[in-house]
Amino acid sequence: MGELDLEYRTAETRYRAALVSEDTERREAGEELETRSDREWPEIMSGFELRQVALALDEGAALTGRTQEIVSELRSQGGYRGVPVPWEALEMRAGEAIAADNPDPISTRPIIERLFPTSVAAQMGGSMINIGTGETEWPVTTSAVTAGWQATETGNVPGPSAYTTLDRPMAPDHTLGIQMRITRKALKQSGAALEQAVRRDMNGAIQQELDRAVFLGSGASGEPTGLFDASWGLTSTAISAAPTWDAFRTEVTAFITANAANGPGSVNLMIRPEVWDTMDGAVWDSGSGITEWDRLQKNIGKTVMTHNALGDPAGAPLATDALLTTNAGGVPPFFVGTWGAVDLIRDPYSDAQSGGLRLTALTTIDNTISRTVQMRILTDIQ
């Protein structure tokens, strides 16, 4: 009996150890399955080659490897006249950038910010998203829920306020086209360098026009409605004077009092280079040499200078506009959406006589705002 009891206890100990080991393995396997897709997608996307796409359109060469897998997957999810190119393929990858100090944004940023890390729209707090098909909208809270105290021992607290929302839709109504011409000599001579050239040129062209349209789009002739359009109902204030930190501080204070910003450090300011030139030349304290630009940089969260997303100075005296944005409770001030992938189409006729390759890249883009209190327009900055 003693021997049987000892054998039973030994078997039970081994059984419990096996259960513990199995449970640990199951947990590790579950974590592996949950995170595998996040790792595999960037790995597969890093192997996409635009050079293969260019050669396939020019010579009819067959796609191979990861490029062929990604193109097949994109085709199964939407219709494309040409070869679908994922947005991630336009990112500037390590070893292929122009300068050695360029970032390596492969899997650390949202979809478009990863492609355009220096985009004005991204720096001003816009949320860049990718939409498969159909329309997308964001319900944004617009109700002003109030709190109140019980006035008497038997009295009631103030009645409930209606919780209301406002939908901000985005629709695939605006298609941007980028045309590129590649000569026959470039196709035969450049080799792998063609990969870098096509990606860099397409990236720069889309980024430049995207920034302009998001802020200055007319809403007509196929363009989306830019944020400076009066239809959004954003608060607009005329400075009617030279730019100073005191003038900007007044608008930042309005952000804070509207509970849209916690302080000047959470506010983004977009200006033209001429405003920087004026402020940097205006000495606030002659004794210390502190300029108005120094005061602005000390207090504001982020300053973005652009000549593309803001209109040229006009009038007498010359005046321009500026834009203030802030993220309220983690909600971005505006959204920029793209539909599907970039549709890369070959024109076989225009350059047929010279043996060149003409490519047209089509992408559908739209933008919308979240809350109007998260953005303010400043006009007549002289």
PDB file of N, CA, C and O in Angstrom, residues 149-202:
ATOM      1  N   TRP A 149     -26.846  71.660  -8.554  1.00  0.00           N
ATOM      2  CA  TRP A 149     -26.978  71.208  -7.165  1.00  0.00           C
ATOM      3  C   TRP A 149     -28.453  71.154  -6.758  1.00  0.00           C
ATOM      4  O   TRP A 149     -29.289  71.896  -7.283  1.00  0.00           O
ATOM      5  N   GLN A 150     -28.730  70.286  -5.814  1.00  0.00           N
ATOM      6  CA  GLN A 150     -30.066  70.196  -5.239  1.00  0.00           C
ATOM      7  C   GLN A 150     -30.298  71.428  -4.362  1.00  0.00           C
ATOM      8  O   GLN A 150     -29.618  71.640  -3.359  1.00  0.00           O
ATOM      9  N   ALA A 151     -31.269  72.273  -4.735  1.00  0.00           N
ATOM     10  CA  ALA A 151     -31.473  73.550  -4.053  1.00  0.00           C
ATOM     11  C   ALA A 151     -32.030  73.378  -2.651  1.00  0.00           C
ATOM     12  O   ALA A 151     -31.670  74.112  -1.727  1.00  0.00           O
ATOM     13  N   THR A 152     -32.940  72.409  -2.451  1.00  0.00           N
ATOM     14  CA  THR A 152     -33.549  72.165  -1.142  1.00  0.00           C
ATOM     15  C   THR A 152     -33.429  70.697  -0.791  1.00  0.00           C
ATOM     16  O   THR A 152     -33.077  69.860  -1.629  1.00  0.00           O
ATOM     17  N   GLU A 153     -33.793  70.388   0.447  1.00  0.00           N
ATOM     18  CA  GLU A 153     -33.665  68.998   0.911  1.00  0.00           C
ATOM     19  C   GLU A 153     -34.537  68.052   0.117  1.00  0.00           C
ATOM     20  O   GLU A 153     -34.152  66.920  -0.159  1.00  0.00           O
ATOM     21  N   THR A 154     -35.730  68.492  -0.252  1.00  0.00           N
ATOM     22  CA  THR A 154     -36.653  67.631  -0.996  1.00  0.00           C
ATOM     23  C   THR A 154     -36.710  67.970  -2.482  1.00  0.00           C
ATOM     24  O   THR A 154     -37.491  67.386  -3.220  1.00  0.00           O
ATOM     25  N   GLY A 155     -35.914  68.962  -2.918  1.00  0.00           N
ATOM     26  CA  GLY A 155     -35.935  69.357  -4.321  1.00  0.00           C
ATOM     27  C   GLY A 155     -35.164  68.392  -5.216  1.00  0.00           C
ATOM     28  O   GLY A 155     -34.438  67.502  -4.747  1.00  0.00           O
ATOM     29  N   ASN A 156     -35.364  68.562  -6.496  1.00  0.00           N
ATOM     30  CA  ASN A 156     -34.705  67.725  -7.489  1.00  0.00           C
ATOM     31  C   ASN A 156     -33.474  68.435  -8.063  1.00  0.00           C
ATOM     32  O   ASN A 156     -33.422  69.667  -8.102  1.00  0.00           O
ATOM     33  N   VAL A 157     -32.549  67.633  -8.494  1.00  0.00           N
ATOM     34  CA  VAL A 157     -31.416  68.193  -9.228  1.00  0.00           C
ATOM     35  C   VAL A 157     -31.899  68.575 -10.618  1.00  0.00           C
ATOM     36  O   VAL A 157     -32.966  68.129 -11.059  1.00  0.00           O
ATOM     37  N   PRO A 158     -31.165  69.422 -11.359  1.00  0.00           N
ATOM     38  CA  PRO A 158     -31.612  69.826 -12.698  1.00  0.00           C
ATOM     39  C   PRO A 158     -31.886  68.629 -13.590  1.00  0.00           C
ATOM     40  O   PRO A 158     -31.223  67.585 -13.505  1.00  0.00           O
ATOM     41  N   GLY A 159     -32.895  68.774 -14.444  1.00  0.00           N
ATOM     42  CA  GLY A 159     -33.320  67.696 -15.322  1.00  0.00           C
ATOM     43  C   GLY A 159     -32.239  67.276 -16.299  1.00  0.00           C
ATOM     44  O   GLY A 159     -31.262  67.996 -16.530  1.00  0.00           O
ATOM     45  N   PRO A 160     -32.395  66.090 -16.900  1.00  0.00           N
ATOM     46  CA  PRO A 160     -31.374  65.569 -17.826  1.00  0.00           C
ATOM     47  C   PRO A 160     -31.311  66.382 -19.110  1.00  0.00           C
ATOM     48  O   PRO A 160     -32.322  66.887 -19.595  1.00  0.00           O
ATOM     49  N   SER A 161     -30.115  66.536 -19.633  1.00  0.00           N
ATOM     50  CA  SER A 161     -29.908  67.216 -20.908  1.00  0.00           C
ATOM     51  C   SER A 161     -29.812  66.181 -22.016  1.00  0.00           C
ATOM     52  O   SER A 161     -29.301  65.077 -21.818  1.00  0.00           O
ATOM     53  N   ALA A 162     -30.300  66.535 -23.180  1.00  0.00           N
ATOM     54  CA  ALA A 162     -30.252  65.610 -24.310  1.00  0.00           C
ATOM     55  C   ALA A 162     -28.814  65.416 -24.770  1.00  0.00           C
ATOM     56  O   ALA A 162     -28.055  66.383 -24.890  1.00  0.00           O
ATOM     57  N   TYR A 163     -28.448  64.151 -25.015  1.00  0.00           N
ATOM     58  CA  TYR A 163     -27.112  63.836 -25.514  1.00  0.00           C
ATOM     59  C   TYR A 163     -27.193  63.798 -27.034  1.00  0.00           C
ATOM     60  O   TYR A 163     -27.762  62.875 -27.620  1.00  0.00           O
ATOM     61  N   THR A 164     -26.673  64.817 -27.671  1.00  0.00           N
ATOM     62  CA  THR A 164     -26.789  64.930 -29.117  1.00  0.00           C
ATOM     63  C   THR A 164     -25.429  64.781 -29.779  1.00  0.00           C
ATOM     64  O   THR A 164     -24.395  65.075 -29.187  1.00  0.00           O
ATOM     65  N   THR A 165     -25.449  64.325 -31.019  1.00  0.00           N
ATOM     66  CA  THR A 165     -24.225  64.167 -31.797  1.00  0.00           C
ATOM     67  C   THR A 165     -24.441  64.763 -33.182  1.00  0.00           C
ATOM     68  O   THR A 165     -25.575  64.942 -33.641  1.00  0.00           O
ATOM     69  N   LEU A 166     -23.329  65.059 -33.831  1.00  0.00           N
ATOM     70  CA  LEU A 166     -23.348  65.585 -35.194  1.00  0.00           C
ATOM     71  C   LEU A 166     -22.456  64.703 -36.044  1.00  0.00           C
ATOM     72  O   LEU A 166     -21.304  64.456 -35.703  1.00  0.00           O
ATOM     73  N   ASP A 167     -23.000  64.189 -37.144  1.00  0.00           N
ATOM     74  CA  ASP A 167     -22.233  63.293 -38.012  1.00  0.00           C
ATOM     75  C   ASP A 167     -21.361  64.090 -38.968  1.00  0.00           C
ATOM     76  O   ASP A 167     -21.808  65.073 -39.575  1.00  0.00           O
ATOM     77  N   ARG A 168     -20.106  63.654 -39.091  1.00  0.00           N
ATOM     78  CA  ARG A 168     -19.160  64.281 -40.014  1.00  0.00           C
ATOM     79  C   ARG A 168     -18.778  63.249 -41.071  1.00  0.00           C
ATOM     80  O   ARG A 168     -17.858  62.460 -40.890  1.00  0.00           O
ATOM     81  N   PRO A 169     -19.493  63.199 -42.199  1.00  0.00           N
ATOM     82  CA  PRO A 169     -19.246  62.134 -43.178  1.00  0.00           C
ATOM     83  C   PRO A 169     -18.089  62.456 -44.119  1.00  0.00           C
ATOM     84  O   PRO A 169     -17.743  63.611 -44.348  1.00  0.00           O
ATOM     85  N   MET A 170     -17.504  61.401 -44.657  1.00  0.00           N
ATOM     86  CA  MET A 170     -16.538  61.506 -45.752  1.00  0.00           C
ATOM     87  C   MET A 170     -16.994  60.569 -46.859  1.00  0.00           C
ATOM     88  O   MET A 170     -17.337  59.412 -46.598  1.00  0.00           O
ATOM     89  N   ALA A 171     -17.012  61.071 -48.080  1.00  0.00           N
ATOM     90  CA  ALA A 171     -17.483  60.289 -49.222  1.00  0.00           C
ATOM     91  C   ALA A 171     -16.400  60.232 -50.294  1.00  0.00           C
ATOM     92  O   ALA A 171     -15.627  61.182 -50.457  1.00  0.00           O
ATOM     93  N   PRO A 172     -16.348  59.128 -51.061  1.00  0.00           N
ATOM     94  CA  PRO A 172     -15.318  58.978 -52.103  1.00  0.00           C
ATOM     95  C   PRO A 172     -15.673  59.734 -53.376  1.00  0.00           C
ATOM     96  O   PRO A 172     -15.874  59.145 -54.444  1.00  0.00           O
ATOM     97  N   ASP A 173     -15.756  61.061 -53.268  1.00  0.00           N
ATOM     98  CA  ASP A 173     -16.164  61.878 -54.408  1.00  0.00           C
ATOM     99  C   ASP A 173     -15.015  62.645 -55.043  1.00  0.00           C
ATOM    100  O   ASP A 173     -15.235  63.364 -56.022  1.00  0.00           O
ATOM    101  N   HIS A 174     -13.804  62.541 -54.477  1.00  0.00           N
ATOM    102  CA  HIS A 174     -12.695  63.373 -54.956  1.00  0.00           C
ATOM    103  C   HIS A 174     -11.503  62.472 -55.290  1.00  0.00           C
ATOM    104  O   HIS A 174     -10.941  61.824 -54.404  1.00  0.00           O
ATOM    105  N   THR A 175     -11.138  62.437 -56.546  1.00  0.00           N
ATOM    106  CA  THR A 175     -10.044  61.579 -57.017  1.00  0.00           C
ATOM    107  C   THR A 175      -8.881  62.439 -57.499  1.00  0.00           C
ATOM    108  O   THR A 175      -9.059  63.319 -58.357  1.00  0.00           O
ATOM    109  N   LEU A 176      -7.720  62.174 -56.945  1.00  0.00           N
ATOM    110  CA  LEU A 176      -6.496  62.898 -57.299  1.00  0.00           C
ATOM    111  C   LEU A 176      -5.681  62.056 -58.267  1.00  0.00           C
ATOM    112  O   LEU A 176      -5.500  60.850 -58.061  1.00  0.00           O
ATOM    113  N   GLY A 177      -5.191  62.680 -59.329  1.00  0.00           N
ATOM    114  CA  GLY A 177      -4.390  61.975 -60.319  1.00  0.00           C
ATOM    115  C   GLY A 177      -2.978  62.528 -60.396  1.00  0.00           C
ATOM    116  O   GLY A 177      -2.780  63.748 -60.404  1.00  0.00           O
ATOM    117  N   ILE A 178      -1.994  61.640 -60.431  1.00  0.00           N
ATOM    118  CA  ILE A 178      -0.589  62.012 -60.569  1.00  0.00           C
ATOM    119  C   ILE A 178      -0.043  61.340 -61.818  1.00  0.00           C
ATOM    120  O   ILE A 178      -0.152  60.110 -61.967  1.00  0.00           O
ATOM    121  N   GLN A 179       0.537  62.115 -62.748  1.00  0.00           N
ATOM    122  CA  GLN A 179       1.089  61.553 -63.977  1.00  0.00           C
ATOM    123  C   GLN A 179       2.611  61.574 -63.931  1.00  0.00           C
ATOM    124  O   GLN A 179       3.213  62.570 -63.507  1.00  0.00           O
ATOM    125  N   MET A 180       3.218  60.486 -64.360  1.00  0.00           N
ATOM    126  CA  MET A 180       4.669  60.362 -64.381  1.00  0.00           C
ATOM    127  C   MET A 180       5.101  59.834 -65.751  1.00  0.00           C
ATOM    128  O   MET A 180       4.443  58.964 -66.324  1.00  0.00           O
ATOM    129  N   ARG A 181       6.222  60.370 -66.260  1.00  0.00           N
ATOM    130  CA  ARG A 181       6.782  59.906 -67.533  1.00  0.00           C
ATOM    131  C   ARG A 181       8.163  59.316 -67.270  1.00  0.00           C
ATOM    132  O   ARG A 181       9.037  59.984 -66.700  1.00  0.00           O
ATOM    133  N   ILE A 182       8.349  58.077 -67.679  1.00  0.00           N
ATOM    134  CA  ILE A 182       9.628  57.384 -67.508  1.00  0.00           C
ATOM    135  C   ILE A 182      10.142  57.008 -68.893  1.00  0.00           C
ATOM    136  O   ILE A 182       9.474  56.289 -69.642  1.00  0.00           O
ATOM    137  N   THR A 183      11.315  57.515 -69.250  1.00  0.00           N
ATOM    138  CA  THR A 183      11.859  57.243 -70.577  1.00  0.00           C
ATOM    139  C   THR A 183      12.379  55.813 -70.669  1.00  0.00           C
ATOM    140  O   THR A 183      12.626  55.149 -69.661  1.00  0.00           O
ATOM    141  N   ARG A 184      12.548  55.371 -71.888  1.00  0.00           N
ATOM    142  CA  ARG A 184      13.060  54.020 -72.118  1.00  0.00           C
ATOM    143  C   ARG A 184      14.490  53.877 -71.579  1.00  0.00           C
ATOM    144  O   ARG A 184      14.861  52.845 -71.016  1.00  0.00           O
ATOM    145  N   LYS A 185      15.280  54.954 -71.707  1.00  0.00           N
ATOM    146  CA  LYS A 185      16.649  54.924 -71.196  1.00  0.00           C
ATOM    147  C   LYS A 185      16.657  54.759 -69.672  1.00  0.00           C
ATOM    148  O   LYS A 185      17.453  54.009 -69.116  1.00  0.00           O
ATOM    149  N   ALA A 186      15.731  55.458 -69.012  1.00  0.00           N
ATOM    150  CA  ALA A 186      15.664  55.336 -67.553  1.00  0.00           C
ATOM    151  C   ALA A 186      15.288  53.926 -67.134  1.00  0.00           C
ATOM    152  O   ALA A 186      15.819  53.390 -66.157  1.00  0.00           O
ATOM    153  N   LEU A 187      14.369  53.304 -67.870  1.00  0.00           N
ATOM    154  CA  LEU A 187      13.964  51.942 -67.546  1.00  0.00           C
ATOM    155  C   LEU A 187      15.117  50.958 -67.710  1.00  0.00           C
ATOM    156  O   LEU A 187      15.269  50.026 -66.923  1.00  0.00           O
ATOM    157  N   LYS A 188      15.938  51.157 -68.750  1.00  0.00           N
ATOM    158  CA  LYS A 188      17.027  50.219 -69.022  1.00  0.00           C
ATOM    159  C   LYS A 188      18.271  50.513 -68.199  1.00  0.00           C
ATOM    160  O   LYS A 188      19.046  49.606 -67.910  1.00  0.00           O
ATOM    161  N   GLN A 189      18.462  51.772 -67.824  1.00  0.00           N
ATOM    162  CA  GLN A 189      19.715  52.165 -67.193  1.00  0.00           C
ATOM    163  C   GLN A 189      19.642  52.210 -65.671  1.00  0.00           C
ATOM    164  O   GLN A 189      20.617  51.886 -64.997  1.00  0.00           O
ATOM    165  N   SER A 190      18.489  52.599 -65.128  1.00  0.00           N
ATOM    166  CA  SER A 190      18.419  52.858 -63.688  1.00  0.00           C
ATOM    167  C   SER A 190      18.396  51.587 -62.851  1.00  0.00           C
ATOM    168  O   SER A 190      18.910  51.561 -61.742  1.00  0.00           O
ATOM    169  N   GLY A 191      17.763  50.543 -63.335  1.00  0.00           N
ATOM    170  CA  GLY A 191      17.720  49.300 -62.566  1.00  0.00           C
ATOM    171  C   GLY A 191      16.982  49.466 -61.252  1.00  0.00           C
ATOM    172  O   GLY A 191      15.882  50.006 -61.195  1.00  0.00           O
ATOM    173  N   ALA A 192      17.615  49.041 -60.172  1.00  0.00           N
ATOM    174  CA  ALA A 192      16.968  49.118 -58.862  1.00  0.00           C
ATOM    175  C   ALA A 192      16.754  50.547 -58.396  1.00  0.00           C
ATOM    176  O   ALA A 192      15.913  50.807 -57.540  1.00  0.00           O
ATOM    177  N   ALA A 193      17.520  51.510 -58.942  1.00  0.00           N
ATOM    178  CA  ALA A 193      17.344  52.903 -58.539  1.00  0.00           C
ATOM    179  C   ALA A 193      15.981  53.444 -58.961  1.00  0.00           C
ATOM    180  O   ALA A 193      15.511  54.442 -58.417  1.00  0.00           O
ATOM    181  N   LEU A 194      15.352  52.795 -59.950  1.00  0.00           N
ATOM    182  CA  LEU A 194      14.026  53.208 -60.376  1.00  0.00           C
ATOM    183  C   LEU A 194      13.030  53.092 -59.228  1.00  0.00           C
ATOM    184  O   LEU A 194      12.083  53.874 -59.127  1.00  0.00           O
ATOM    185  N   GLU A 195      13.236  52.110 -58.351  1.00  0.00           N
ATOM    186  CA  GLU A 195      12.366  51.919 -57.189  1.00  0.00           C
ATOM    187  C   GLU A 195      12.322  53.181 -56.333  1.00  0.00           C
ATOM    188  O   GLU A 195      11.262  53.669 -55.952  1.00  0.00           O
ATOM    189  N   GLN A 196      13.488  53.723 -56.037  1.00  0.00           N
ATOM    190  CA  GLN A 196      13.581  54.915 -55.197  1.00  0.00           C
ATOM    191  C   GLN A 196      13.003  56.128 -55.901  1.00  0.00           C
ATOM    192  O   GLN A 196      12.282  56.932 -55.297  1.00  0.00           O
ATOM    193  N   ALA A 197      13.299  56.287 -57.191  1.00  0.00           N
ATOM    194  CA  ALA A 197      12.869  57.469 -57.924  1.00  0.00           C
ATOM    195  C   ALA A 197      11.350  57.536 -58.039  1.00  0.00           C
ATOM    196  O   ALA A 197      10.744  58.587 -57.802  1.00  0.00           O
ATOM    197  N   VAL A 198      10.718  56.421 -58.400  1.00  0.00           N
ATOM    198  CA  VAL A 198       9.266  56.413 -58.554  1.00  0.00           C
ATOM    199  C   VAL A 198       8.591  56.686 -57.220  1.00  0.00           C
ATOM    200  O   VAL A 198       7.651  57.480 -57.122  1.00  0.00           O
ATOM    201  N   ARG A 199       9.073  56.029 -56.158  1.00  0.00           N
ATOM    202  CA  ARG A 199       8.453  56.205 -54.853  1.00  0.00           C
ATOM    203  C   ARG A 199       8.618  57.649 -54.366  1.00  0.00           C
ATOM    204  O   ARG A 199       7.687  58.252 -53.856  1.00  0.00           O
ATOM    205  N   ARG A 200       9.820  58.219 -54.518  1.00  0.00           N
ATOM    206  CA  ARG A 200      10.079  59.561 -54.026  1.00  0.00           C
ATOM    207  C   ARG A 200       9.245  60.601 -54.775  1.00  0.00           C
ATOM    208  O   ARG A 200       8.653  61.493 -54.168  1.00  0.00           O
ATOM    209  N   ASP A 201       9.195  60.490 -56.112  1.00  0.00           N
ATOM    210  CA  ASP A 201       8.456  61.473 -56.887  1.00  0.00           C
ATOM    211  C   ASP A 201       6.959  61.377 -56.633  1.00  0.00           C
ATOM    212  O   ASP A 201       6.270  62.395 -56.494  1.00  0.00           O
ATOM    213  N   MET A 202       6.416  60.166 -56.568  1.00  0.00           N
ATOM    214  CA  MET A 202       4.991  60.008 -56.327  1.00  0.00           C
ATOM    215  C   MET A 202       4.630  60.458 -54.913  1.00  0.00           C
ATOM    216  O   MET A 202       3.600  61.092 -54.686  1.00  0.00           O
TER     217      MET A 202
END
